[in-house]
């Protein structure tokens, strides 16, 4: 989950891959998954990598009625112990939320929870966090009313929120960008530009990757300093190694086929 600072990542929630996964939405990176078993193996390797690097992982049962249910990031936004339950931007994904919300409310006893009303829409996958600076994508899934709800929560904390227009050829902000540390943003040429992010706090930088490595720009930075990256993106690996970061590679091919990236598959809380 991209709304949690790297040092706050201790526990992660994931959800099993349903047998209906072959019906998952796919418009951007993939043509749709075809091999549910392979997706399950890849998810298992992902969970193992989190556990091996000190994260406690809880896995919710799959929901066969919701082919996209493994992409939990979109369903809940946890910020400093508070939780925003967005109304997801695609109608087919709205009813994935209740078991996730129920689990997190129990796990985060006493958590203050906000919901969205009216026409507000947002996928958690449109949020990235660089230390205490937040970016949100205005996308086919996240509208201005959804952004206003997020802004109310961030105002409460005194955190700044900057809005980035997501190009038509991308799904979410996290589909094309991430913060592997609290001072680095990875971003692809041809999708985003420096002015989208604005001036960054001192000591922070944007690392630009060629457009072909757009999928690789989604990474998960962990508190032990290691970074989970998708297999097959040598530029991303090189740039992170050049900054002294150790990487752990995960084969995401079948999850990518459903437009899912590394961060989409978990909620840190
Ligand atoms: C969808 O289109 O909603 C799913 N197939 C993929 C969701 C990926 N989630 C994310 O980028 N946070």
PDB file of C-alpha atoms and ligand atoms in Angstrom:
ATOM      1  CA  UNK A   1       0.000   0.000   0.000  1.00  0.00           C
ATOM      2  CA  UNK A   2       1.423   3.193  -1.100  1.00  0.00           C
ATOM      3  CA  UNK A   3      -0.118   5.395   1.611  1.00  0.00           C
ATOM      4  CA  UNK A   4       2.115   4.079   4.383  1.00  0.00           C
ATOM      5  CA  UNK A   5       5.637   5.411   5.020  1.00  0.00           C
ATOM      6  CA  UNK A   6       8.343   2.791   4.532  1.00  0.00           C
ATOM      7  CA  UNK A   7       9.190   2.662   8.251  1.00  0.00           C
ATOM      8  CA  UNK A   8       5.500   2.044   9.099  1.00  0.00           C
ATOM      9  CA  UNK A   9       5.290  -1.213   7.116  1.00  0.00           C
ATOM     10  CA  UNK A  10       4.942  -4.013   9.624  1.00  0.00           C
ATOM     11  CA  UNK A  11       1.836  -5.980   8.653  1.00  0.00           C
ATOM     12  CA  UNK A  12       0.333  -6.634   5.226  1.00  0.00           C
ATOM     13  CA  UNK A  13      -3.082  -7.900   4.190  1.00  0.00           C
ATOM     14  CA  UNK A  14      -3.401  -9.925   0.994  1.00  0.00           C
ATOM     15  CA  UNK A  15      -6.256 -11.906  -0.550  1.00  0.00           C
ATOM     16  CA  UNK A  16      -6.135 -15.257  -2.354  1.00  0.00           C
ATOM     17  CA  UNK A  17      -6.452 -15.526  -6.114  1.00  0.00           C
ATOM     18  CA  UNK A  18      -9.966 -16.737  -7.032  1.00  0.00           C
ATOM     19  CA  UNK A  19     -10.576 -19.401  -9.696  1.00  0.00           C
ATOM     20  CA  UNK A  20     -12.507 -16.677 -11.533  1.00  0.00           C
ATOM     21  CA  UNK A  21      -9.248 -14.667 -11.907  1.00  0.00           C
ATOM     22  CA  UNK A  22      -9.286 -15.306 -15.670  1.00  0.00           C
ATOM     23  CA  UNK A  23     -12.219 -12.853 -15.787  1.00  0.00           C
ATOM     24  CA  UNK A  24     -10.260 -10.049 -14.110  1.00  0.00           C
ATOM     25  CA  UNK A  25     -10.377  -6.613 -15.731  1.00  0.00           C
ATOM     26  CA  UNK A  26      -7.427  -6.037 -18.091  1.00  0.00           C
ATOM     27  CA  UNK A  27      -6.900  -3.067 -20.385  1.00  0.00           C
ATOM     28  CA  UNK A  28      -3.426  -1.725 -19.902  1.00  0.00           C
ATOM     29  CA  UNK A  29      -0.492  -4.065 -19.226  1.00  0.00           C
ATOM     30  CA  UNK A  30      -2.246  -7.318 -19.981  1.00  0.00           C
ATOM     31  CA  UNK A  31      -4.651  -9.172 -22.207  1.00  0.00           C
ATOM     32  CA  UNK A  32      -6.164 -10.925 -19.178  1.00  0.00           C
ATOM     33  CA  UNK A  33      -4.724 -13.808 -17.156  1.00  0.00           C
ATOM     34  CA  UNK A  34      -5.017 -17.368 -18.448  1.00  0.00           C
ATOM     35  CA  UNK A  35      -3.231 -19.450 -15.795  1.00  0.00           C
ATOM     36  CA  UNK A  36      -4.762 -19.218 -12.315  1.00  0.00           C
ATOM     37  CA  UNK A  37      -2.315 -21.751 -10.859  1.00  0.00           C
ATOM     38  CA  UNK A  38       0.659 -19.700 -12.009  1.00  0.00           C
ATOM     39  CA  UNK A  39      -0.912 -16.536 -10.546  1.00  0.00           C
ATOM     40  CA  UNK A  40      -1.299 -18.399  -7.244  1.00  0.00           C
ATOM     41  CA  UNK A  41       2.345 -19.494  -7.314  1.00  0.00           C
ATOM     42  CA  UNK A  42       3.448 -15.945  -8.028  1.00  0.00           C
ATOM     43  CA  UNK A  43       1.308 -14.624  -5.185  1.00  0.00           C
ATOM     44  CA  UNK A  44       2.836 -17.251  -2.888  1.00  0.00           C
ATOM     45  CA  UNK A  45       6.351 -16.094  -3.816  1.00  0.00           C
ATOM     46  CA  UNK A  46       5.261 -12.500  -3.156  1.00  0.00           C
ATOM     47  CA  UNK A  47       3.926 -13.405   0.296  1.00  0.00           C
ATOM     48  CA  UNK A  48       7.106 -15.358   1.048  1.00  0.00           C
ATOM     49  CA  UNK A  49       9.263 -12.388   0.059  1.00  0.00           C
ATOM     50  CA  UNK A  50       7.316 -10.145   2.447  1.00  0.00           C
ATOM     51  CA  UNK A  51       7.596 -12.673   5.275  1.00  0.00           C
ATOM     52  CA  UNK A  52      11.322 -13.261   4.618  1.00  0.00           C
ATOM     53  CA  UNK A  53      11.817  -9.524   4.979  1.00  0.00           C
ATOM     54  CA  UNK A  54      10.107  -9.179   8.315  1.00  0.00           C
ATOM     55  CA  UNK A  55       6.493  -8.408   7.359  1.00  0.00           C
ATOM     56  CA  UNK A  56       3.653 -10.227   9.094  1.00  0.00           C
ATOM     57  CA  UNK A  57       1.178 -11.275   6.380  1.00  0.00           C
ATOM     58  CA  UNK A  58      -2.492 -12.158   6.747  1.00  0.00           C
ATOM     59  CA  UNK A  59      -4.352 -13.669   3.786  1.00  0.00           C
ATOM     60  CA  UNK A  60      -8.113 -13.286   3.332  1.00  0.00           C
ATOM     61  CA  UNK A  61     -10.097 -15.949   1.480  1.00  0.00           C
ATOM     62  CA  UNK A  62     -10.795 -15.296  -2.184  1.00  0.00           C
ATOM     63  CA  UNK A  63     -14.220 -14.138  -3.325  1.00  0.00           C
ATOM     64  CA  UNK A  64     -15.188 -16.098  -6.424  1.00  0.00           C
ATOM     65  CA  UNK A  65     -17.773 -13.477  -7.378  1.00  0.00           C
ATOM     66  CA  UNK A  66     -15.020 -10.893  -7.709  1.00  0.00           C
ATOM     67  CA  UNK A  67     -12.248 -11.856 -10.142  1.00  0.00           C
ATOM     68  CA  UNK A  68     -10.156  -8.806  -9.133  1.00  0.00           C
ATOM     69  CA  UNK A  69     -10.398  -9.412  -5.374  1.00  0.00           C
ATOM     70  CA  UNK A  70      -6.657 -10.085  -4.943  1.00  0.00           C
ATOM     71  CA  UNK A  71      -5.965  -6.398  -5.716  1.00  0.00           C
ATOM     72  CA  UNK A  72      -6.691  -5.250  -2.186  1.00  0.00           C
ATOM     73  CA  UNK A  73      -4.709  -2.006  -2.413  1.00  0.00           C
ATOM     74  CA  UNK A  74      -7.632  -0.352  -4.166  1.00  0.00           C
ATOM     75  CA  UNK A  75     -10.101  -1.062  -1.367  1.00  0.00           C
ATOM     76  CA  UNK A  76      -8.721   0.648   1.743  1.00  0.00           C
ATOM     77  CA  UNK A  77      -6.327   3.499   2.410  1.00  0.00           C
ATOM     78  CA  UNK A  78      -4.530   3.363   5.744  1.00  0.00           C
ATOM     79  CA  UNK A  79      -2.790   6.562   6.821  1.00  0.00           C
ATOM     80  CA  UNK A  80      -1.124   6.814  10.211  1.00  0.00           C
ATOM     81  CA  UNK A  81      -3.605   4.469  11.847  1.00  0.00           C
ATOM     82  CA  UNK A  82      -6.660   6.078  10.223  1.00  0.00           C
ATOM     83  CA  UNK A  83      -8.555   4.419   7.407  1.00  0.00           C
ATOM     84  CA  UNK A  84     -10.365   5.761   4.362  1.00  0.00           C
ATOM     85  CA  UNK A  85     -12.690   3.291   2.674  1.00  0.00           C
ATOM     86  CA  UNK A  86     -13.021   4.657  -0.859  1.00  0.00           C
ATOM     87  CA  UNK A  87     -15.860   3.833  -3.202  1.00  0.00           C
ATOM     88  CA  UNK A  88     -13.882   1.969  -5.881  1.00  0.00           C
ATOM     89  CA  UNK A  89     -13.945   3.499  -9.323  1.00  0.00           C
ATOM     90  CA  UNK A  90     -15.066   0.402 -11.223  1.00  0.00           C
ATOM     91  CA  UNK A  91     -18.604  -0.779 -10.384  1.00  0.00           C
ATOM     92  CA  UNK A  92     -17.617  -4.461 -10.603  1.00  0.00           C
ATOM     93  CA  UNK A  93     -15.172  -3.989  -7.719  1.00  0.00           C
ATOM     94  CA  UNK A  94     -17.336  -2.170  -5.152  1.00  0.00           C
ATOM     95  CA  UNK A  95     -18.529  -5.274  -3.267  1.00  0.00           C
ATOM     96  CA  UNK A  96     -14.972  -6.565  -2.740  1.00  0.00           C
ATOM     97  CA  UNK A  97     -14.609  -4.157   0.141  1.00  0.00           C
ATOM     98  CA  UNK A  98     -16.662  -5.373   3.160  1.00  0.00           C
ATOM     99  CA  UNK A  99     -14.448  -8.313   4.285  1.00  0.00           C
ATOM    100  CA  UNK A 100     -11.336  -6.156   3.878  1.00  0.00           C
ATOM    101  CA  UNK A 101     -12.861  -3.324   5.898  1.00  0.00           C
ATOM    102  CA  UNK A 102     -14.070  -5.743   8.551  1.00  0.00           C
ATOM    103  CA  UNK A 103     -10.647  -7.354   8.893  1.00  0.00           C
ATOM    104  CA  UNK A 104      -8.786  -4.042   9.132  1.00  0.00           C
ATOM    105  CA  UNK A 105     -11.228  -2.583  11.646  1.00  0.00           C
ATOM    106  CA  UNK A 106     -10.630  -5.610  13.844  1.00  0.00           C
ATOM    107  CA  UNK A 107      -6.841  -5.610  13.320  1.00  0.00           C
ATOM    108  CA  UNK A 108      -6.566  -1.863  13.906  1.00  0.00           C
ATOM    109  CA  UNK A 109      -8.782  -1.781  16.987  1.00  0.00           C
ATOM    110  CA  UNK A 110     -10.327   1.636  17.485  1.00  0.00           C
ATOM    111  CA  UNK A 111      -9.228   2.839  14.033  1.00  0.00           C
ATOM    112  CA  UNK A 112     -10.993   6.005  12.923  1.00  0.00           C
ATOM    113  CA  UNK A 113     -12.655   5.189   9.607  1.00  0.00           C
ATOM    114  CA  UNK A 114     -14.024   7.511   6.913  1.00  0.00           C
ATOM    115  CA  UNK A 115     -16.125   6.443   3.955  1.00  0.00           C
ATOM    116  CA  UNK A 116     -17.069   8.184   0.713  1.00  0.00           C
ATOM    117  CA  UNK A 117     -20.569   9.243  -0.272  1.00  0.00           C
ATOM    118  CA  UNK A 118     -22.443  10.409  -3.360  1.00  0.00           C
ATOM    119  CA  UNK A 119     -20.478  10.351  -6.590  1.00  0.00           C
ATOM    120  CA  UNK A 120     -17.026  10.300  -4.976  1.00  0.00           C
ATOM    121  CA  UNK A 121     -14.839   7.524  -6.432  1.00  0.00           C
ATOM    122  CA  UNK A 122     -11.316   6.451  -5.702  1.00  0.00           C
ATOM    123  CA  UNK A 123      -9.065   3.411  -6.024  1.00  0.00           C
ATOM    124  CA  UNK A 124      -6.371   3.169  -3.357  1.00  0.00           C
ATOM    125  CA  UNK A 125      -4.010   2.460  -6.255  1.00  0.00           C
ATOM    126  CA  UNK A 126      -4.062   6.132  -7.141  1.00  0.00           C
ATOM    127  CA  UNK A 127      -2.136   7.197  -4.048  1.00  0.00           C
ATOM    128  CA  UNK A 128       1.599   7.332  -3.452  1.00  0.00           C
ATOM    129  CA  UNK A 129       3.399   8.722  -0.431  1.00  0.00           C
ATOM    130  CA  UNK A 130       6.860  10.269  -0.280  1.00  0.00           C
ATOM    131  CA  UNK A 131       7.541  10.685   3.418  1.00  0.00           C
ATOM    132  CA  UNK A 132       4.746  13.042   4.464  1.00  0.00           C
ATOM    133  CA  UNK A 133       3.982  14.341   0.968  1.00  0.00           C
ATOM    134  CA  UNK A 134       1.124  12.627  -0.881  1.00  0.00           C
ATOM    135  CA  UNK A 135       0.314  12.391  -4.578  1.00  0.00           C
ATOM    136  CA  UNK A 136      -3.030  11.258  -5.974  1.00  0.00           C
ATOM    137  CA  UNK A 137      -3.889  10.340  -9.535  1.00  0.00           C
ATOM    138  CA  UNK A 138      -6.972  11.825 -11.183  1.00  0.00           C
ATOM    139  CA  UNK A 139      -7.761   8.798 -13.304  1.00  0.00           C
ATOM    140  CA  UNK A 140     -10.535   6.735 -14.848  1.00  0.00           C
ATOM    141  CA  UNK A 141     -11.055   5.345 -11.310  1.00  0.00           C
ATOM    142  CA  UNK A 142     -10.503   8.420  -9.111  1.00  0.00           C
ATOM    143  CA  UNK A 143     -12.529  11.615  -9.478  1.00  0.00           C
ATOM    144  CA  UNK A 144     -12.388  15.076  -7.891  1.00  0.00           C
ATOM    145  CA  UNK A 145     -14.918  14.229  -5.189  1.00  0.00           C
ATOM    146  CA  UNK A 146     -12.845  11.200  -4.217  1.00  0.00           C
ATOM    147  CA  UNK A 147      -9.752  13.385  -4.121  1.00  0.00           C
ATOM    148  CA  UNK A 148     -11.622  15.871  -1.886  1.00  0.00           C
ATOM    149  CA  UNK A 149     -12.361  13.073   0.615  1.00  0.00           C
ATOM    150  CA  UNK A 150      -8.704  12.108   0.721  1.00  0.00           C
ATOM    151  CA  UNK A 151      -7.758  15.754   1.125  1.00  0.00           C
ATOM    152  CA  UNK A 152     -10.017  16.116   4.180  1.00  0.00           C
ATOM    153  CA  UNK A 153      -8.201  13.256   5.888  1.00  0.00           C
ATOM    154  CA  UNK A 154      -4.752  14.577   4.943  1.00  0.00           C
ATOM    155  CA  UNK A 155      -5.684  18.104   6.116  1.00  0.00           C
ATOM    156  CA  UNK A 156      -6.390  16.578   9.510  1.00  0.00           C
ATOM    157  CA  UNK A 157      -2.766  15.396   9.625  1.00  0.00           C
ATOM    158  CA  UNK A 158      -1.403  18.550   8.007  1.00  0.00           C
ATOM    159  CA  UNK A 159      -0.006  16.575   5.056  1.00  0.00           C
ATOM    160  CA  UNK A 160       0.235  18.077   1.587  1.00  0.00           C
ATOM    161  CA  UNK A 161      -1.610  16.447  -1.327  1.00  0.00           C
ATOM    162  CA  UNK A 162      -0.684  17.044  -4.982  1.00  0.00           C
ATOM    163  CA  UNK A 163      -2.934  15.898  -7.821  1.00  0.00           C
ATOM    164  CA  UNK A 164      -1.497  14.251 -10.940  1.00  0.00           C
ATOM    165  CA  UNK A 165      -3.520  13.677 -14.101  1.00  0.00           C
ATOM    166  CA  UNK A 166      -3.079  10.070 -15.166  1.00  0.00           C
ATOM    167  CA  UNK A 167      -2.715   9.670 -18.933  1.00  0.00           C
ATOM    168  CA  UNK A 168      -5.343   7.614 -20.771  1.00  0.00           C
ATOM    169  CA  UNK A 169      -2.831   4.860 -21.431  1.00  0.00           C
ATOM    170  CA  UNK A 170      -2.417   4.076 -17.718  1.00  0.00           C
ATOM    171  CA  UNK A 171      -4.699   2.727 -15.008  1.00  0.00           C
ATOM    172  CA  UNK A 172      -3.504   4.199 -11.714  1.00  0.00           C
ATOM    173  CA  UNK A 173      -0.744   6.373 -10.302  1.00  0.00           C
ATOM    174  CA  UNK A 174       0.760   3.301  -8.626  1.00  0.00           C
ATOM    175  CA  UNK A 175       0.620   1.430 -11.943  1.00  0.00           C
ATOM    176  CA  UNK A 176       3.285   3.812 -13.236  1.00  0.00           C
ATOM    177  CA  UNK A 177       5.124   5.088 -10.187  1.00  0.00           C
ATOM    178  CA  UNK A 178       6.212   4.263  -6.646  1.00  0.00           C
ATOM    179  CA  UNK A 179       8.403   5.366  -3.762  1.00  0.00           C
ATOM    180  CA  UNK A 180      10.916   2.583  -3.012  1.00  0.00           C
ATOM    181  CA  UNK A 181      12.230   4.779  -0.176  1.00  0.00           C
ATOM    182  CA  UNK A 182      10.835   7.873   1.518  1.00  0.00           C
ATOM    183  CA  UNK A 183      13.096  10.039  -0.673  1.00  0.00           C
ATOM    184  CA  UNK A 184      12.932   8.406  -4.139  1.00  0.00           C
ATOM    185  CA  UNK A 185      10.144   8.407  -6.725  1.00  0.00           C
ATOM    186  CA  UNK A 186      10.386   6.085  -9.727  1.00  0.00           C
ATOM    187  CA  UNK A 187       8.579   7.407 -12.795  1.00  0.00           C
ATOM    188  CA  UNK A 188       8.417   6.519 -16.500  1.00  0.00           C
ATOM    189  CA  UNK A 189       9.140   8.857 -19.391  1.00  0.00           C
ATOM    190  CA  UNK A 190       6.180   9.253 -21.729  1.00  0.00           C
ATOM    191  CA  UNK A 191       3.663   8.889 -18.899  1.00  0.00           C
ATOM    192  CA  UNK A 192       4.626  11.550 -16.367  1.00  0.00           C
ATOM    193  CA  UNK A 193       6.817  14.644 -16.326  1.00  0.00           C
ATOM    194  CA  UNK A 194       8.723  16.538 -13.601  1.00  0.00           C
ATOM    195  CA  UNK A 195       6.025  19.235 -13.415  1.00  0.00           C
ATOM    196  CA  UNK A 196       3.464  16.573 -12.406  1.00  0.00           C
ATOM    197  CA  UNK A 197       5.309  16.108  -9.126  1.00  0.00           C
ATOM    198  CA  UNK A 198       6.350  19.728  -8.575  1.00  0.00           C
ATOM    199  CA  UNK A 199       9.252  20.737  -6.384  1.00  0.00           C
ATOM    200  CA  UNK A 200      10.267  17.942  -4.033  1.00  0.00           C
ATOM    201  CA  UNK A 201      11.474  18.282  -0.432  1.00  0.00           C
ATOM    202  CA  UNK A 202      15.233  18.609  -0.030  1.00  0.00           C
ATOM    203  CA  UNK A 203      17.110  15.362  -0.489  1.00  0.00           C
ATOM    204  CA  UNK A 204      14.338  13.763  -2.582  1.00  0.00           C
ATOM    205  CA  UNK A 205      14.675  12.833  -6.246  1.00  0.00           C
ATOM    206  CA  UNK A 206      12.706  11.424  -9.153  1.00  0.00           C
ATOM    207  CA  UNK A 207      14.434   8.611 -10.989  1.00  0.00           C
ATOM    208  CA  UNK A 208      13.222   8.536 -14.602  1.00  0.00           C
ATOM    209  CA  UNK A 209      12.987   5.220 -16.430  1.00  0.00           C
ATOM    210  CA  UNK A 210      12.347   4.649 -20.125  1.00  0.00           C
ATOM    211  CA  UNK A 211       8.674   4.116 -21.003  1.00  0.00           C
ATOM    212  CA  UNK A 212       9.341   0.417 -21.728  1.00  0.00           C
ATOM    213  CA  UNK A 213      10.016  -0.037 -18.003  1.00  0.00           C
ATOM    214  CA  UNK A 214       6.752   1.545 -16.859  1.00  0.00           C
ATOM    215  CA  UNK A 215       5.532  -1.625 -15.152  1.00  0.00           C
ATOM    216  CA  UNK A 216       8.834  -1.920 -13.269  1.00  0.00           C
ATOM    217  CA  UNK A 217       8.329   1.542 -11.749  1.00  0.00           C
ATOM    218  CA  UNK A 218       5.945  -0.053  -9.255  1.00  0.00           C
ATOM    219  CA  UNK A 219       8.038  -1.345  -6.344  1.00  0.00           C
ATOM    220  CA  UNK A 220       7.645  -1.963  -2.612  1.00  0.00           C
ATOM    221  CA  UNK A 221      10.247  -0.463  -0.289  1.00  0.00           C
ATOM    222  CA  UNK A 222      10.600  -2.314   3.001  1.00  0.00           C
ATOM    223  CA  UNK A 223      11.801  -1.099   6.419  1.00  0.00           C
ATOM    224  CA  UNK A 224      14.933  -3.299   6.210  1.00  0.00           C
ATOM    225  CA  UNK A 225      16.062  -1.236   3.202  1.00  0.00           C
ATOM    226  CA  UNK A 226      15.304  -3.895   0.591  1.00  0.00           C
ATOM    227  CA  UNK A 227      13.003  -3.207  -2.337  1.00  0.00           C
ATOM    228  CA  UNK A 228      10.659  -5.724  -3.981  1.00  0.00           C
ATOM    229  CA  UNK A 229      10.758  -5.278  -7.750  1.00  0.00           C
ATOM    230  CA  UNK A 230       9.062  -7.037 -10.648  1.00  0.00           C
ATOM    231  CA  UNK A 231      11.258  -9.415 -12.657  1.00  0.00           C
ATOM    232  CA  UNK A 232      12.372  -8.216 -16.063  1.00  0.00           C
ATOM    233  CA  UNK A 233      13.096  -4.506 -15.589  1.00  0.00           C
ATOM    234  CA  UNK A 234      16.897  -4.118 -15.662  1.00  0.00           C
ATOM    235  CA  UNK A 235      16.814  -0.311 -15.666  1.00  0.00           C
ATOM    236  CA  UNK A 236      14.835  -0.220 -12.422  1.00  0.00           C
ATOM    237  CA  UNK A 237      17.190  -2.744 -10.861  1.00  0.00           C
ATOM    238  CA  UNK A 238      20.265  -0.819 -12.002  1.00  0.00           C
ATOM    239  CA  UNK A 239      19.006   2.527 -10.698  1.00  0.00           C
ATOM    240  CA  UNK A 240      18.138   1.099  -7.306  1.00  0.00           C
ATOM    241  CA  UNK A 241      21.456  -0.743  -7.003  1.00  0.00           C
ATOM    242  CA  UNK A 242      23.259   2.469  -7.958  1.00  0.00           C
ATOM    243  CA  UNK A 243      21.651   4.047  -4.891  1.00  0.00           C
ATOM    244  CA  UNK A 244      22.841   1.260  -2.620  1.00  0.00           C
ATOM    245  CA  UNK A 245      19.472  -0.495  -2.394  1.00  0.00           C
ATOM    246  CA  UNK A 246      19.214  -4.264  -2.410  1.00  0.00           C
ATOM    247  CA  UNK A 247      16.405  -5.668  -4.549  1.00  0.00           C
ATOM    248  CA  UNK A 248      14.267  -8.813  -4.364  1.00  0.00           C
ATOM    249  CA  UNK A 249      12.823  -9.853  -7.699  1.00  0.00           C
ATOM    250  CA  UNK A 250       9.309 -11.320  -8.062  1.00  0.00           C
ATOM    251  CA  UNK A 251       7.913 -12.828 -11.247  1.00  0.00           C
ATOM    252  CA  UNK A 252       4.622 -10.973 -11.750  1.00  0.00           C
ATOM    253  CA  UNK A 253       3.782 -12.096 -15.315  1.00  0.00           C
ATOM    254  CA  UNK A 254       0.343 -13.584 -14.629  1.00  0.00           C
ATOM    255  CA  UNK A 255      -0.647 -10.845 -12.192  1.00  0.00           C
ATOM    256  CA  UNK A 256       0.512  -8.216 -14.657  1.00  0.00           C
ATOM    257  CA  UNK A 257      -1.810  -9.851 -17.201  1.00  0.00           C
ATOM    258  CA  UNK A 258      -4.677  -8.512 -15.049  1.00  0.00           C
ATOM    259  CA  UNK A 259      -3.063  -5.032 -14.827  1.00  0.00           C
ATOM    260  CA  UNK A 260      -1.929  -5.746 -11.264  1.00  0.00           C
ATOM    261  CA  UNK A 261       1.395  -4.464  -9.950  1.00  0.00           C
ATOM    262  CA  UNK A 262       3.340  -5.316  -6.776  1.00  0.00           C
ATOM    263  CA  UNK A 263       1.680  -2.720  -4.535  1.00  0.00           C
ATOM    264  CA  UNK A 264      -1.836  -3.644  -5.758  1.00  0.00           C
ATOM    265  CA  UNK A 265      -1.566  -7.030  -4.071  1.00  0.00           C
ATOM    266  CA  UNK A 266      -1.331  -5.857  -0.456  1.00  0.00           C
ATOM    267  CA  UNK A 267      -2.400  -3.286   2.099  1.00  0.00           C
ATOM    268  CA  UNK A 268       0.207  -2.361   4.701  1.00  0.00           C
ATOM    269  CA  UNK A 269      -1.302  -1.425   8.020  1.00  0.00           C
TER     270      UNK A 269
HETATM  271  C1  LIG B   1      -8.508  -3.573 -12.176  1.00  0.00           C
HETATM  272  O1  LIG B   1      -8.589  -3.214 -13.352  1.00  0.00           O
HETATM  273  O2  LIG B   1      -9.125  -2.994 -11.289  1.00  0.00           O
HETATM  274  C2  LIG B   1      -7.635  -4.764 -11.834  1.00  0.00           C
HETATM  275  N1  LIG B   1      -7.627  -5.688 -12.902  1.00  0.00           N
HETATM  276  C3  LIG B   1      -6.220  -4.311 -11.551  1.00  0.00           C
HETATM  277  C4  LIG B   1      -6.113  -3.461 -10.325  1.00  0.00           C
HETATM  278  C5  LIG B   1      -4.729  -3.014 -10.093  1.00  0.00           C
HETATM  279  N2  LIG B   1      -4.641  -2.274  -8.889  1.00  0.00           N
HETATM  280  C6  LIG B   1      -3.795  -1.243  -8.702  1.00  0.00           C
HETATM  281  O3  LIG B   1      -3.150  -0.758  -9.626  1.00  0.00           O
HETATM  282  N3  LIG B   1      -3.765  -0.711  -7.492  1.00  0.00           N
END
